[in-house]
PDB file of C-alpha atoms and ligand atoms in Angstrom:
ATOM      1  CA  UNK A   1     144.614-110.157 -64.129  1.00 46.00           C
ATOM      2  CA  UNK A   2     141.292-109.118 -62.573  1.00 64.00           C
ATOM      3  CA  UNK A   3     138.484-111.547 -63.241  1.00 63.00           C
ATOM      4  CA  UNK A   4     135.733-109.101 -62.297  1.00 85.00           C
ATOM      5  CA  UNK A   5     133.654-107.050 -64.567  1.00 97.00           C
ATOM      6  CA  UNK A   6     133.923-103.451 -63.554  1.00 98.00           C
ATOM      7  CA  UNK A   7     131.095-100.901 -64.495  1.00 98.00           C
ATOM      8  CA  UNK A   8     131.801 -97.210 -64.161  1.00 98.00           C
ATOM      9  CA  UNK A   9     129.317 -94.306 -64.468  1.00 98.00           C
ATOM     10  CA  UNK A  10     130.744 -90.983 -65.700  1.00 98.00           C
ATOM     11  CA  UNK A  11     133.380 -93.041 -67.381  1.00 98.00           C
ATOM     12  CA  UNK A  12     133.835 -90.635 -70.310  1.00 98.00           C
ATOM     13  CA  UNK A  13     135.834 -88.120 -68.404  1.00 98.00           C
ATOM     14  CA  UNK A  14     138.071 -87.190 -65.412  1.00 98.00           C
ATOM     15  CA  UNK A  15     137.845 -89.604 -62.353  1.00 98.00           C
ATOM     16  CA  UNK A  16     135.478 -92.196 -63.936  1.00 98.00           C
ATOM     17  CA  UNK A  17     137.712 -92.506 -67.141  1.00 98.00           C
ATOM     18  CA  UNK A  18     140.866 -92.966 -64.954  1.00 98.00           C
ATOM     19  CA  UNK A  19     139.116 -95.649 -62.987  1.00 98.00           C
ATOM     20  CA  UNK A  20     137.999 -97.436 -66.103  1.00 98.00           C
ATOM     21  CA  UNK A  21     141.563 -97.367 -67.400  1.00 98.00           C
ATOM     22  CA  UNK A  22     143.115 -98.581 -64.219  1.00 98.00           C
ATOM     23  CA  UNK A  23     140.742-101.501 -63.995  1.00 98.00           C
ATOM     24  CA  UNK A  24     141.421-102.271 -67.675  1.00 98.00           C
ATOM     25  CA  UNK A  25     145.201-102.180 -67.001  1.00 97.00           C
ATOM     26  CA  UNK A  26     144.487-104.942 -64.422  1.00 96.00           C
ATOM     27  CA  UNK A  27     142.897-107.102 -67.215  1.00 96.00           C
ATOM     28  CA  UNK A  28     139.333-106.537 -65.993  1.00 97.00           C
ATOM     29  CA  UNK A  29     136.341-106.520 -68.405  1.00 98.00           C
ATOM     30  CA  UNK A  30     134.991-102.896 -68.250  1.00 98.00           C
ATOM     31  CA  UNK A  31     131.782-101.162 -68.956  1.00 98.00           C
ATOM     32  CA  UNK A  32     131.882 -97.333 -69.631  1.00 98.00           C
ATOM     33  CA  UNK A  33     128.540 -95.658 -68.883  1.00 98.00           C
ATOM     34  CA  UNK A  34     128.167 -92.058 -69.533  1.00 98.00           C
ATOM     35  CA  UNK A  35     125.381 -89.622 -70.790  1.00 98.00           C
ATOM     36  CA  UNK A  36     127.976 -88.528 -73.359  1.00 98.00           C
ATOM     37  CA  UNK A  37     127.979 -91.589 -75.629  1.00 98.00           C
ATOM     38  CA  UNK A  38     130.889 -90.551 -77.752  1.00 98.00           C
ATOM     39  CA  UNK A  39     133.081 -89.990 -74.622  1.00 98.00           C
ATOM     40  CA  UNK A  40     132.030 -93.389 -73.358  1.00 98.00           C
ATOM     41  CA  UNK A  41     132.956 -94.908 -76.568  1.00 98.00           C
ATOM     42  CA  UNK A  42     136.373 -93.259 -76.653  1.00 98.00           C
ATOM     43  CA  UNK A  43     136.992 -94.383 -73.016  1.00 98.00           C
ATOM     44  CA  UNK A  44     136.035 -97.973 -73.870  1.00 98.00           C
ATOM     45  CA  UNK A  45     138.443 -98.003 -76.837  1.00 98.00           C
ATOM     46  CA  UNK A  46     141.174 -96.650 -74.599  1.00 98.00           C
ATOM     47  CA  UNK A  47     140.445 -99.348 -72.084  1.00 98.00           C
ATOM     48  CA  UNK A  48     140.962-102.097 -74.678  1.00 98.00           C
ATOM     49  CA  UNK A  49     144.321-100.479 -75.565  1.00 98.00           C
ATOM     50  CA  UNK A  50     145.192-100.479 -71.852  1.00 98.00           C
ATOM     51  CA  UNK A  51     144.624-104.226 -71.524  1.00 97.00           C
ATOM     52  CA  UNK A  52     140.876-104.697 -70.634  1.00 97.00           C
ATOM     53  CA  UNK A  53     139.745-108.237 -71.087  1.00 96.00           C
ATOM     54  CA  UNK A  54     136.695-106.811 -72.846  1.00 97.00           C
ATOM     55  CA  UNK A  55     134.984-103.465 -72.925  1.00 98.00           C
ATOM     56  CA  UNK A  56     131.556-102.004 -73.813  1.00 98.00           C
ATOM     57  CA  UNK A  57     130.392 -98.314 -73.987  1.00 98.00           C
ATOM     58  CA  UNK A  58     126.747 -97.736 -72.995  1.00 98.00           C
ATOM     59  CA  UNK A  59     124.956 -94.385 -73.221  1.00 98.00           C
ATOM     60  CA  UNK A  60     123.344 -93.912 -69.911  1.00 98.00           C
ATOM     61  CA  UNK A  61     121.670 -90.954 -67.992  1.00 98.00           C
ATOM     62  CA  UNK A  62     122.008 -91.911 -64.442  1.00 98.00           C
ATOM     63  CA  UNK A  63     119.181 -89.785 -63.415  1.00 98.00           C
ATOM     64  CA  UNK A  64     116.688 -91.873 -65.447  1.00 98.00           C
ATOM     65  CA  UNK A  65     115.502 -95.103 -64.126  1.00 98.00           C
ATOM     66  CA  UNK A  66     114.728 -96.551 -67.514  1.00 98.00           C
ATOM     67  CA  UNK A  67     118.097 -95.507 -68.857  1.00 98.00           C
ATOM     68  CA  UNK A  68     120.010 -97.062 -65.961  1.00 98.00           C
ATOM     69  CA  UNK A  69     117.988-100.352 -66.101  1.00 98.00           C
ATOM     70  CA  UNK A  70     118.610-100.550 -69.918  1.00 98.00           C
ATOM     71  CA  UNK A  71     122.243 -99.830 -69.523  1.00 98.00           C
ATOM     72  CA  UNK A  72     122.903-102.580 -66.888  1.00 98.00           C
ATOM     73  CA  UNK A  73     121.011-105.037 -69.143  1.00 98.00           C
ATOM     74  CA  UNK A  74     123.344-103.955 -72.006  1.00 98.00           C
ATOM     75  CA  UNK A  75     126.436-104.239 -69.728  1.00 98.00           C
ATOM     76  CA  UNK A  76     125.430-107.820 -68.493  1.00 97.00           C
ATOM     77  CA  UNK A  77     124.737-108.987 -72.069  1.00 98.00           C
ATOM     78  CA  UNK A  78     128.170-107.638 -73.350  1.00 98.00           C
ATOM     79  CA  UNK A  79     130.722-108.246 -70.522  1.00 97.00           C
ATOM     80  CA  UNK A  80     128.770-110.109 -67.923  1.00 97.00           C
ATOM     81  CA  UNK A  81     127.254-108.884 -64.608  1.00 97.00           C
ATOM     82  CA  UNK A  82     129.504-106.498 -62.883  1.00 97.00           C
ATOM     83  CA  UNK A  83     131.063-107.554 -59.613  1.00 97.00           C
ATOM     84  CA  UNK A  84     132.469-104.038 -58.917  1.00 98.00           C
ATOM     85  CA  UNK A  85     130.700-100.849 -59.623  1.00 98.00           C
ATOM     86  CA  UNK A  86     131.874 -97.254 -59.394  1.00 98.00           C
ATOM     87  CA  UNK A  87     128.789 -94.973 -59.144  1.00 98.00           C
ATOM     88  CA  UNK A  88     130.502 -91.760 -59.924  1.00 98.00           C
ATOM     89  CA  UNK A  89     128.745 -89.634 -62.509  1.00 98.00           C
ATOM     90  CA  UNK A  90     128.130 -86.136 -61.108  1.00 98.00           C
ATOM     91  CA  UNK A  91     127.454 -82.504 -62.021  1.00 97.00           C
ATOM     92  CA  UNK A  92     127.948 -79.222 -60.161  1.00 95.00           C
ATOM     93  CA  UNK A  93     125.869 -76.070 -60.423  1.00 95.00           C
ATOM     94  CA  UNK A  94     126.634 -73.352 -57.936  1.00 93.00           C
ATOM     95  CA  UNK A  95     124.413 -70.345 -56.991  1.00 95.00           C
ATOM     96  CA  UNK A  96     123.372 -68.635 -53.799  1.00 96.00           C
ATOM     97  CA  UNK A  97     120.284 -70.253 -52.156  1.00 97.00           C
ATOM     98  CA  UNK A  98     118.046 -67.332 -52.536  1.00 97.00           C
ATOM     99  CA  UNK A  99     118.584 -67.175 -56.364  1.00 96.00           C
ATOM    100  CA  UNK A 100     118.933 -70.949 -57.059  1.00 97.00           C
ATOM    101  CA  UNK A 101     116.494 -72.116 -59.803  1.00 97.00           C
ATOM    102  CA  UNK A 102     114.481 -75.142 -58.816  1.00 98.00           C
ATOM    103  CA  UNK A 103     115.297 -77.103 -62.061  1.00 98.00           C
ATOM    104  CA  UNK A 104     119.049 -76.562 -61.472  1.00 97.00           C
ATOM    105  CA  UNK A 105     118.822 -77.757 -57.936  1.00 97.00           C
ATOM    106  CA  UNK A 106     116.730 -80.746 -58.820  1.00 98.00           C
ATOM    107  CA  UNK A 107     119.106 -81.674 -61.576  1.00 98.00           C
ATOM    108  CA  UNK A 108     122.056 -81.693 -59.382  1.00 98.00           C
ATOM    109  CA  UNK A 109     120.221 -83.987 -56.864  1.00 98.00           C
ATOM    110  CA  UNK A 110     118.846 -86.144 -59.659  1.00 98.00           C
ATOM    111  CA  UNK A 111     122.250 -86.925 -61.091  1.00 98.00           C
ATOM    112  CA  UNK A 112     124.436 -86.909 -58.017  1.00 98.00           C
ATOM    113  CA  UNK A 113     122.115 -88.617 -55.570  1.00 98.00           C
ATOM    114  CA  UNK A 114     119.279 -90.250 -57.255  1.00 98.00           C
ATOM    115  CA  UNK A 115     121.881 -91.489 -59.901  1.00 98.00           C
ATOM    116  CA  UNK A 116     123.879 -93.173 -57.283  1.00 99.00           C
ATOM    117  CA  UNK A 117     120.831 -94.857 -55.862  1.00 98.00           C
ATOM    118  CA  UNK A 118     119.697 -96.061 -59.293  1.00 98.00           C
ATOM    119  CA  UNK A 119     123.187 -97.287 -60.302  1.00 98.00           C
ATOM    120  CA  UNK A 120     123.608 -99.108 -57.007  1.00 98.00           C
ATOM    121  CA  UNK A 121     120.135-100.616 -57.226  1.00 98.00           C
ATOM    122  CA  UNK A 122     120.711-102.219 -60.580  1.00 98.00           C
ATOM    123  CA  UNK A 123     124.175-103.426 -59.412  1.00 98.00           C
ATOM    124  CA  UNK A 124     122.725-104.900 -56.106  1.00 98.00           C
ATOM    125  CA  UNK A 125     119.906-106.747 -57.915  1.00 98.00           C
ATOM    126  CA  UNK A 126     122.521-108.716 -59.841  1.00 97.00           C
ATOM    127  CA  UNK A 127     124.884-109.051 -56.930  1.00 97.00           C
ATOM    128  CA  UNK A 128     122.285-110.366 -54.515  1.00 98.00           C
ATOM    129  CA  UNK A 129     120.974-112.784 -57.023  1.00 97.00           C
ATOM    130  CA  UNK A 130     124.387-114.032 -57.829  1.00 96.00           C
ATOM    131  CA  UNK A 131     125.346-114.591 -54.109  1.00 96.00           C
ATOM    132  CA  UNK A 132     129.024-114.051 -54.659  1.00 94.00           C
ATOM    133  CA  UNK A 133     129.458-110.720 -52.841  1.00 96.00           C
ATOM    134  CA  UNK A 134     130.807-107.636 -54.503  1.00 97.00           C
ATOM    135  CA  UNK A 135     132.039-104.116 -54.117  1.00 97.00           C
ATOM    136  CA  UNK A 136     130.339-100.732 -54.752  1.00 98.00           C
ATOM    137  CA  UNK A 137     132.111 -97.432 -54.524  1.00 98.00           C
ATOM    138  CA  UNK A 138     130.247 -94.070 -54.747  1.00 98.00           C
ATOM    139  CA  UNK A 139     131.830 -90.652 -55.340  1.00 98.00           C
ATOM    140  CA  UNK A 140     131.347 -88.283 -52.407  1.00 98.00           C
ATOM    141  CA  UNK A 141     133.020 -85.032 -51.743  1.00 98.00           C
ATOM    142  CA  UNK A 142     134.602 -82.854 -49.181  1.00 96.00           C
ATOM    143  CA  UNK A 143     131.394 -80.817 -49.596  1.00 96.00           C
ATOM    144  CA  UNK A 144     129.523 -83.660 -47.712  1.00 97.00           C
ATOM    145  CA  UNK A 145     131.646 -82.914 -44.628  1.00 96.00           C
ATOM    146  CA  UNK A 146     132.601 -79.165 -44.755  1.00 94.00           C
ATOM    147  CA  UNK A 147     131.344 -75.950 -46.355  1.00 92.00           C
ATOM    148  CA  UNK A 148     132.842 -74.824 -49.628  1.00 85.00           C
ATOM    149  CA  UNK A 149     134.585 -71.535 -49.095  1.00 80.00           C
ATOM    150  CA  UNK A 150     133.866 -70.572 -52.717  1.00 83.00           C
ATOM    151  CA  UNK A 151     130.161 -70.433 -51.760  1.00 88.00           C
ATOM    152  CA  UNK A 152     126.931 -71.295 -53.640  1.00 91.00           C
ATOM    153  CA  UNK A 153     127.442 -74.999 -53.202  1.00 93.00           C
ATOM    154  CA  UNK A 154     124.114 -75.791 -51.374  1.00 95.00           C
ATOM    155  CA  UNK A 155     122.664 -78.290 -53.974  1.00 97.00           C
ATOM    156  CA  UNK A 156     126.049 -80.058 -54.650  1.00 97.00           C
ATOM    157  CA  UNK A 157     126.873 -80.261 -50.846  1.00 97.00           C
ATOM    158  CA  UNK A 158     123.338 -81.579 -50.176  1.00 98.00           C
ATOM    159  CA  UNK A 159     123.539 -84.220 -52.908  1.00 98.00           C
ATOM    160  CA  UNK A 160     126.974 -85.466 -51.717  1.00 98.00           C
ATOM    161  CA  UNK A 161     125.906 -85.424 -48.116  1.00 98.00           C
ATOM    162  CA  UNK A 162     123.126 -87.614 -49.272  1.00 98.00           C
ATOM    163  CA  UNK A 163     125.614 -89.947 -51.093  1.00 98.00           C
ATOM    164  CA  UNK A 164     127.730 -90.306 -47.861  1.00 98.00           C
ATOM    165  CA  UNK A 165     124.681 -91.175 -45.809  1.00 98.00           C
ATOM    166  CA  UNK A 166     123.389 -93.575 -48.477  1.00 98.00           C
ATOM    167  CA  UNK A 167     126.700 -95.291 -48.445  1.00 98.00           C
ATOM    168  CA  UNK A 168     126.616 -96.018 -44.644  1.00 98.00           C
ATOM    169  CA  UNK A 169     123.031 -97.167 -44.758  1.00 98.00           C
ATOM    170  CA  UNK A 170     123.544 -99.514 -47.726  1.00 98.00           C
ATOM    171  CA  UNK A 171     126.691-100.924 -46.291  1.00 98.00           C
ATOM    172  CA  UNK A 172     124.693-102.190 -43.290  1.00 98.00           C
ATOM    173  CA  UNK A 173     121.922-103.667 -45.444  1.00 98.00           C
ATOM    174  CA  UNK A 174     124.207-105.596 -47.690  1.00 98.00           C
ATOM    175  CA  UNK A 175     127.037-106.649 -45.357  1.00 98.00           C
ATOM    176  CA  UNK A 176     125.195-109.991 -44.709  1.00 98.00           C
ATOM    177  CA  UNK A 177     125.477-110.506 -48.529  1.00 98.00           C
ATOM    178  CA  UNK A 178     129.225-109.965 -48.591  1.00 97.00           C
ATOM    179  CA  UNK A 179     128.570-106.831 -50.630  1.00 98.00           C
ATOM    180  CA  UNK A 180     130.706-103.924 -49.534  1.00 98.00           C
ATOM    181  CA  UNK A 181     129.600-100.218 -50.118  1.00 98.00           C
ATOM    182  CA  UNK A 182     132.064 -97.433 -49.654  1.00 98.00           C
ATOM    183  CA  UNK A 183     132.776 -93.899 -50.790  1.00 98.00           C
ATOM    184  CA  UNK A 184     135.766 -92.136 -52.110  1.00 98.00           C
ATOM    185  CA  UNK A 185     136.219 -88.404 -51.225  1.00 98.00           C
ATOM    186  CA  UNK A 186     138.267 -86.756 -53.856  1.00 98.00           C
ATOM    187  CA  UNK A 187     139.620 -83.305 -53.095  1.00 97.00           C
ATOM    188  CA  UNK A 188     140.107 -80.628 -55.807  1.00 96.00           C
ATOM    189  CA  UNK A 189     140.911 -82.864 -58.777  1.00 97.00           C
ATOM    190  CA  UNK A 190     142.163 -81.734 -62.142  1.00 95.00           C
ATOM    191  CA  UNK A 191     139.143 -82.567 -64.229  1.00 95.00           C
ATOM    192  CA  UNK A 192     136.679 -80.750 -66.451  1.00 94.00           C
ATOM    193  CA  UNK A 193     134.387 -80.377 -63.447  1.00 94.00           C
ATOM    194  CA  UNK A 194     136.754 -77.729 -61.922  1.00 91.00           C
ATOM    195  CA  UNK A 195     135.880 -75.313 -64.702  1.00 90.00           C
ATOM    196  CA  UNK A 196     132.181 -76.249 -65.059  1.00 87.00           C
ATOM    197  CA  UNK A 197     130.272 -73.106 -66.195  1.00 84.00           C
ATOM    198  CA  UNK A 198     133.412 -71.225 -67.246  1.00 90.00           C
ATOM    199  CA  UNK A 199     133.164 -70.121 -70.916  1.00 91.00           C
ATOM    200  CA  UNK A 200     135.731 -72.132 -73.155  1.00 89.00           C
ATOM    201  CA  UNK A 201     137.778 -68.931 -73.937  1.00 92.00           C
ATOM    202  CA  UNK A 202     138.393 -68.332 -70.134  1.00 92.00           C
ATOM    203  CA  UNK A 203     139.174 -71.896 -69.157  1.00 92.00           C
ATOM    204  CA  UNK A 204     142.841 -71.875 -69.501  1.00 92.00           C
ATOM    205  CA  UNK A 205     143.046 -68.884 -67.159  1.00 94.00           C
ATOM    206  CA  UNK A 206     140.549 -70.416 -64.731  1.00 93.00           C
ATOM    207  CA  UNK A 207     142.753 -73.586 -64.521  1.00 93.00           C
ATOM    208  CA  UNK A 208     145.920 -71.545 -63.935  1.00 94.00           C
ATOM    209  CA  UNK A 209     144.171 -69.577 -61.127  1.00 94.00           C
ATOM    210  CA  UNK A 210     143.069 -72.911 -59.523  1.00 94.00           C
ATOM    211  CA  UNK A 211     146.570 -74.448 -59.749  1.00 95.00           C
ATOM    212  CA  UNK A 212     147.935 -71.280 -58.086  1.00 95.00           C
ATOM    213  CA  UNK A 213     145.331 -71.558 -55.322  1.00 94.00           C
ATOM    214  CA  UNK A 214     146.057 -75.225 -54.762  1.00 95.00           C
ATOM    215  CA  UNK A 215     149.761 -74.504 -54.444  1.00 96.00           C
ATOM    216  CA  UNK A 216     149.065 -72.442 -51.276  1.00 94.00           C
ATOM    217  CA  UNK A 217     145.793 -73.886 -49.973  1.00 94.00           C
ATOM    218  CA  UNK A 218     146.232 -77.594 -50.319  1.00 96.00           C
ATOM    219  CA  UNK A 219     148.692 -79.048 -47.832  1.00 96.00           C
ATOM    220  CA  UNK A 220     150.342 -81.253 -50.584  1.00 97.00           C
ATOM    221  CA  UNK A 221     150.607 -78.069 -52.669  1.00 97.00           C
ATOM    222  CA  UNK A 222     148.773 -78.995 -55.826  1.00 97.00           C
ATOM    223  CA  UNK A 223     145.532 -80.211 -57.489  1.00 97.00           C
ATOM    224  CA  UNK A 224     144.913 -84.117 -57.299  1.00 98.00           C
ATOM    225  CA  UNK A 225     145.288 -86.061 -60.577  1.00 98.00           C
ATOM    226  CA  UNK A 226     142.476 -88.445 -61.699  1.00 98.00           C
ATOM    227  CA  UNK A 227     144.803 -91.365 -61.632  1.00 98.00           C
ATOM    228  CA  UNK A 228     145.621 -90.741 -57.950  1.00 98.00           C
ATOM    229  CA  UNK A 229     141.903 -90.880 -57.000  1.00 98.00           C
ATOM    230  CA  UNK A 230     141.600 -93.930 -59.284  1.00 98.00           C
ATOM    231  CA  UNK A 231     144.306 -95.719 -57.174  1.00 98.00           C
ATOM    232  CA  UNK A 232     142.096 -95.218 -54.120  1.00 98.00           C
ATOM    233  CA  UNK A 233     138.933 -96.410 -55.897  1.00 98.00           C
ATOM    234  CA  UNK A 234     140.593 -99.556 -57.348  1.00 97.00           C
ATOM    235  CA  UNK A 235     141.827-100.440 -53.841  1.00 97.00           C
ATOM    236  CA  UNK A 236     138.071-100.143 -52.442  1.00 98.00           C
ATOM    237  CA  UNK A 237     136.708-102.050 -55.594  1.00 97.00           C
ATOM    238  CA  UNK A 238     139.193-104.944 -55.087  1.00 96.00           C
ATOM    239  CA  UNK A 239     139.361-107.648 -52.602  1.00 95.00           C
ATOM    240  CA  UNK A 240     142.447-105.848 -51.114  1.00 96.00           C
ATOM    241  CA  UNK A 241     139.917-103.851 -49.051  1.00 97.00           C
ATOM    242  CA  UNK A 242     138.061-107.011 -48.013  1.00 96.00           C
ATOM    243  CA  UNK A 243     137.281-105.765 -44.404  1.00 98.00           C
ATOM    244  CA  UNK A 244     136.252-102.156 -45.364  1.00 98.00           C
ATOM    245  CA  UNK A 245     132.604-101.365 -45.701  1.00 98.00           C
ATOM    246  CA  UNK A 246     130.472 -98.241 -44.898  1.00 98.00           C
ATOM    247  CA  UNK A 247     133.740 -96.229 -45.052  1.00 98.00           C
ATOM    248  CA  UNK A 248     135.001 -93.095 -46.659  1.00 98.00           C
ATOM    249  CA  UNK A 249     138.506 -92.964 -48.171  1.00 98.00           C
ATOM    250  CA  UNK A 250     139.684 -89.284 -48.298  1.00 98.00           C
ATOM    251  CA  UNK A 251     142.034 -88.577 -51.251  1.00 98.00           C
ATOM    252  CA  UNK A 252     142.327 -84.759 -51.040  1.00 97.00           C
ATOM    253  CA  UNK A 253     145.975 -83.831 -50.490  1.00 97.00           C
ATOM    254  CA  UNK A 254     145.208 -82.976 -46.823  1.00 97.00           C
ATOM    255  CA  UNK A 255     142.634 -80.348 -47.575  1.00 95.00           C
ATOM    256  CA  UNK A 256     140.049 -81.554 -45.064  1.00 94.00           C
ATOM    257  CA  UNK A 257     142.536 -82.066 -42.307  1.00 95.00           C
ATOM    258  CA  UNK A 258     143.391 -78.446 -42.399  1.00 91.00           C
ATOM    259  CA  UNK A 259     141.801 -75.480 -40.560  1.00 81.00           C
ATOM    260  CA  UNK A 260     141.856 -72.085 -42.196  1.00 75.00           C
ATOM    261  CA  UNK A 261     143.101 -70.578 -38.964  1.00 75.00           C
ATOM    262  CA  UNK A 262     146.716 -70.640 -37.927  1.00 74.00           C
ATOM    263  CA  UNK A 263     146.064 -70.003 -34.196  1.00 74.00           C
TER     264      UNK A 263
HETATM  265  N1  LIG B   1     136.979 -82.976 -59.777  1.00 60.04           N
HETATM  266  C1  LIG B   1     136.911 -82.602 -58.513  1.00 60.04           C
HETATM  267  O1  LIG B   1     137.630 -81.808 -57.914  1.00 60.04           O
HETATM  268  C2  LIG B   1     135.898 -83.430 -57.674  1.00 60.04           C
HETATM  269  C3  LIG B   1     135.936 -83.370 -56.335  1.00 60.04           C
HETATM  270  C4  LIG B   1     135.064 -84.078 -55.466  1.00 60.04           C
HETATM  271  C5  LIG B   1     134.108 -84.983 -56.028  1.00 60.04           C
HETATM  272  N2  LIG B   1     134.029 -85.020 -57.466  1.00 60.04           N
HETATM  273  C6  LIG B   1     133.079 -85.906 -58.077  1.00 60.04           C
HETATM  274  O2  LIG B   1     133.752 -86.779 -58.908  1.00 60.04           O
HETATM  275  C7  LIG B   1     132.858 -87.381 -59.826  1.00 60.04           C
HETATM  276  C8  LIG B   1     133.573 -87.224 -61.209  1.00 60.04           C
HETATM  277  O3  LIG B   1     133.758 -86.008 -61.544  1.00 60.04           O
HETATM  278  P1  LIG B   1     134.960 -85.549 -62.378  1.00 60.04           P
HETATM  279  O4  LIG B   1     135.681 -84.479 -61.595  1.00 60.04           O
HETATM  280  O5  LIG B   1     135.728 -86.726 -63.013  1.00 60.04           O
HETATM  281  O6  LIG B   1     134.211 -84.576 -63.533  1.00 60.04           O
HETATM  282  P2  LIG B   1     134.059 -84.769 -65.171  1.00 60.04           P
HETATM  283  O7  LIG B   1     133.176 -83.615 -65.558  1.00 60.04           O
HETATM  284  O8  LIG B   1     135.383 -84.858 -65.646  1.00 60.04           O
HETATM  285  O9  LIG B   1     133.328 -86.196 -65.324  1.00 60.04           O
HETATM  286  C9  LIG B   1     131.969 -86.303 -65.070  1.00 60.04           C
HETATM  287  C10 LIG B   1     131.289 -87.304 -66.045  1.00 60.04           C
HETATM  288  O10 LIG B   1     130.020 -87.537 -65.615  1.00 60.04           O
HETATM  289  C11 LIG B   1     129.211 -87.606 -66.840  1.00 60.04           C
HETATM  290  N3  LIG B   1     127.875 -87.296 -66.625  1.00 60.04           N
HETATM  291  C12 LIG B   1     127.192 -86.203 -66.226  1.00 60.04           C
HETATM  292  N4  LIG B   1     125.961 -86.250 -65.987  1.00 60.04           N
HETATM  293  C13 LIG B   1     125.668 -87.600 -66.248  1.00 60.04           C
HETATM  294  C14 LIG B   1     124.422 -88.336 -66.203  1.00 60.04           C
HETATM  295  N5  LIG B   1     123.325 -87.777 -65.951  1.00 60.04           N
HETATM  296  N6  LIG B   1     124.500 -89.576 -66.562  1.00 60.04           N
HETATM  297  C15 LIG B   1     125.629 -90.121 -66.824  1.00 60.04           C
HETATM  298  N7  LIG B   1     126.938 -89.613 -66.788  1.00 60.04           N
HETATM  299  C16 LIG B   1     126.855 -88.181 -66.610  1.00 60.04           C
HETATM  300  C17 LIG B   1     129.834 -86.521 -67.748  1.00 60.04           C
HETATM  301  O11 LIG B   1     129.413 -86.648 -69.083  1.00 60.04           O
HETATM  302  C18 LIG B   1     131.317 -86.730 -67.544  1.00 60.04           C
HETATM  303  O12 LIG B   1     131.801 -87.734 -68.358  1.00 60.04           O
HETATM  304  C19 LIG B   1     131.593 -86.488 -59.626  1.00 60.04           C
HETATM  305  O13 LIG B   1     130.624 -87.213 -58.915  1.00 60.04           O
HETATM  306  C20 LIG B   1     132.078 -85.302 -58.890  1.00 60.04           C
HETATM  307  O14 LIG B   1     131.006 -84.688 -58.237  1.00 60.04           O
HETATM  308  C21 LIG B   1     134.922 -84.386 -58.285  1.00 60.04           C
END
């Protein structure tokens, strides 16, 4: 059993949903936050079936200060102040820099970077007041460290680079409070995000192409599964990683360890 309340943003789908269910399976009380309220509700219902000690679904746009504040108030009222928080909600929009529309660039940064800040800020306000320590995990990306060969990734890469820098800085600020701040770095993981922007009718083909590419380009020869990333995140959220802060846990099948050159 896990006594903590675990809050997850972007819990309606993919990696966030997998983390919610993994925490639920350990008996945690869980809070599913997502801008897609029906997806959040479905995830919370699945969490109860998976063994959660309690579950709440809260509609939350992480890019909105008022929405995040209200969401954490709702979480605290329903399942208690979270001791472990996964700041994970994210979006991806790709275009070459010279044709990137400002609203699209700003939205990526607002959700991926400002959203992480707002989520962590609400969590930290409660954790500092409680004085019992805690653990925050933010979702970064290989794009924070290396260029994406597919191109057009400037906004996403900048937002995730910001998340990684934020994590290191916040880790130092809150270490004296016993609050740890870390990042997970998922590689190409089999979620809806992989086919963002692909028309529904073409999605199955796109997924097949991605799986074929992963077979030759990812050292472990396949896409990652959300539950594999969730195992890494659960470790960071739990006391099992009690001496780890300001750190990045790469869960990418070896992708970032590999050079494209074979000489
Ligand atoms: N899938 C990958 O290959 C991959 C790789 C590296 C990093 N990531 C990161 O992992 C995180 C989770 O992505 P995923 O792959 O599970 O994608 P996903 O699309 O399956 O899930 C993302 C979730 O975030 C929610 N969301 C989007 N905007 C939001 C907002 N403004 N407020 C609250 N919720 C919002 C969506 O509704 C969705 O439920 C993201 O930060 C993403 O950038 C994904």
